[in-house]
Structure formats: C-alpha cells, structure tokens
C-alpha cells in the first residue's frame, strides 16, 4: 500500500492509495471515526457501479449505513443538493460522531465535504475520490463548497478529512475524457514544482494512457505528495498554495466565455498552461524550449493545445472576474522553467494578448 501523510498545523491524516482498497473502506473509516452509524454520500452514477461494494465494506466494519445520492454534474454542486443531503442525515438522526463518507468525483467530494463541515457544526469526513482529478487534486487539501448563480465555488469552507481512500482500479470505468482532464492537473503539479515528474510523465505517457496499474499508482502517489506538500506549507492559501492556480486564470476565462461544459475544466487548464507559458516567454522569464516541451506533453496526453476563442477583450474581462484577483490586479503564476514557477501581478497587456493568440484555433 502507498501512503502519503498530510501534515497541517492543527491536524494530520493519511491518504491511502491501493488497488482494491474500496473493499477495505470500512476498516479505514472505523480506525479514524468509530461509531455504529455512518452516511455514504455518493455521486449517483458512481454509486450504481461501486455503491454496493462500498456499502458492504462499511457494513462489515459494523456500520449501519445511510445512503444519500447526489445527481451527476457540476450543475448539482449547489445549496439545494446540500439541503437534500442534510435531510437524509437528519431523518436518519446521524450524530456528532457519525462519519460522512464521500464517493465520487470532485463535485461530490466538494459538496459532501461542505455537508460534513456544517452538519451539527462538523462531523468526521472521509473522502473516497473516484476521478483522477479528484484523486490528485480536489480530495487533497480540505477545500469544500458549492456553486451559486453568482459563480463557482463561492460558498465553502476549509474542512480537512480524517482520511482519503484512493482505489486506482475505479479509474477503469472513468470516461477517457475525464481521465485526461485529471492528467492536466498532474502536468500542472510537475510544471510548478517537480521537473522529475515531468520527465517521468514524458517517458511513461503511453503506459499512463493505457491505465497501467503500477504506473497509475505512482502517478497518483507523486501528485498527491506534491499537492499535500504545498497545502502543508500554506493551508489557507496566503502564499505558496497560489502556485496551484498555474494555468487557471486563463483556463477560467476559457471556461466562462465558452460556456461551462463546452470546454472541460482540465482541457481549459491545459490550454491555460500553454497560454501563460507563452506569456512567460514574452516576458523573458522562461525559454522557448520550455514552451515547446509543455505543449508537446499536453498534446501527447490527448489534451487540446488550441481552441476557438471569444474575442480578446471579452477574454480579458473574464480574467479580471476571477475570484483570485487582489485589489483589481490580475495575479498570474508564470513558469520559469519545467519544475519552477513564480507569482506576479505586473505583465504587459500586449503580452497577454499574444498569449491568447498562441492557443487560438
Ligand atoms: N476542492 C478542491 O480543492 C478542488 C480542486 C479541483 C477541483 N475541484 C472541483 O472538482 C469538480 C470537478 O471534479 P471532477 O472532475 O472529478 O468531476 P465530477 O465529479 O463531475 O466527475 C466527472 C464525471 O465522472 C463520473 N465519474 C466519477 N467517477 C467515475 C468512475 N470511477 N467511473 C465512471 N464514472 C465516474 C461522474 O459521474 C461525472 O459524470 C469541480 O466542481 C471543481 O470545482 C475542487
Ligand atoms: Zn483545476
């Protein structure tokens, strides 16, 4: 079994990675939150495939399991869903010490985590992420929350789980496009902090895309370790955690202007990373060679490198709407080379325009 430890100022917990570990879910939950009752809050379509296994594992550990299902999709990451899930917990009279377990991708993890953080002012929370993106990104770091009509992720909290349980075997049923979106976040981690991981992904790209078991485990472990390391230094995003926004300011502008769902988040991040690396080249912060290597890896992983874009003024406006803006200035994470990046809020506007042009179809 592979294990990454999350060390924070006020708490620490383990992130377990092992093929087949879903069948031991109950044992792990029982170690960190023993009780006679628990709630399994799951993505509806994930529940159809893995729900019985998860429920059985929890029952074997002595839990009486209450199930709450979340309809699939980003549109259901809402306060309405939170209300429905509260009702399930209240009707079952779940108590302060009853754990809540999420089973699904980032949508379900963020929503269930918010439910766990607020139900009775907080109950033990265990994440069981089932998409690559949720395994390497969303389930690590304790950000939970939901969307409102005014914007994505505007309501939420920092709430750390007691454990994260990752079974790479569940990726076998994940649609290929979703899998590739998770790879974009892996490329992000490599670009901002681990040149060795970047080399390794270049060398193993075929085995990654074939879902080779050993390679997947290593991919997940290395990426979880990077994210856990960054969050461990800066849990509430006052400094270094902002590096994780690499590619995201351009990416969010693509997502909003294209209309959510047209370009997937991971695809927008892949395009955003290319654009911001072009910007870094224009700003003489990084070499053309780094740009070429990044674009080549993204392409080989089956992610887009060009896209039909909205007019540049509209894109610029969308960039300034990002919630990571401080005092009206766009803060961008710019790469210096593979494995190193820096944060800046002063770049030439014509370079931003040039960056947009570099990914336009
Ligand atoms: N909390 C954080 O730090 C953080 C970080 C990054 C992203 N996020 C959030 O994560 C969300 C995106 O998460 P996502 O990409 O996992 O999307 P998702 O949860 O919508 O899952 C994508 C799709 O895959 C399906 N699915 C999930 N696992 C499956 C499996 N094993 N087999 C078959 N189908 C499966 C789901 O039903 C869904 O249709 C966004 O809401 C984003 O804001 C949060
Ligand atoms: Zn992202």
CSV table of C-alpha atoms in Angstrom, one decimal, residues 28 46 108 112 114 143 174 178 193 213 222 274 276:
chain,number,residue,atom,x,y,z
A,28,UNK,CA,-10.1,2.5,7.4
A,46,UNK,CA,-20.6,6.2,-9.3
A,108,UNK,CA,-19.4,15.0,-4.9
A,112,UNK,CA,-20.3,16.2,0.7
A,114,UNK,CA,-19.4,21.0,2.8
A,143,UNK,CA,-11.3,23.0,0.3
A,174,UNK,CA,-13.9,6.6,-15.9
A,178,UNK,CA,-12.4,12.8,-17.7
A,193,UNK,CA,7.4,22.0,-8.7
A,213,UNK,CA,-1.7,-0.3,-12.8
A,222,UNK,CA,3.6,11.5,-6.7
A,274,UNK,CA,0.2,26.8,-22.7
A,276,UNK,CA,0.6,31.5,-19.6
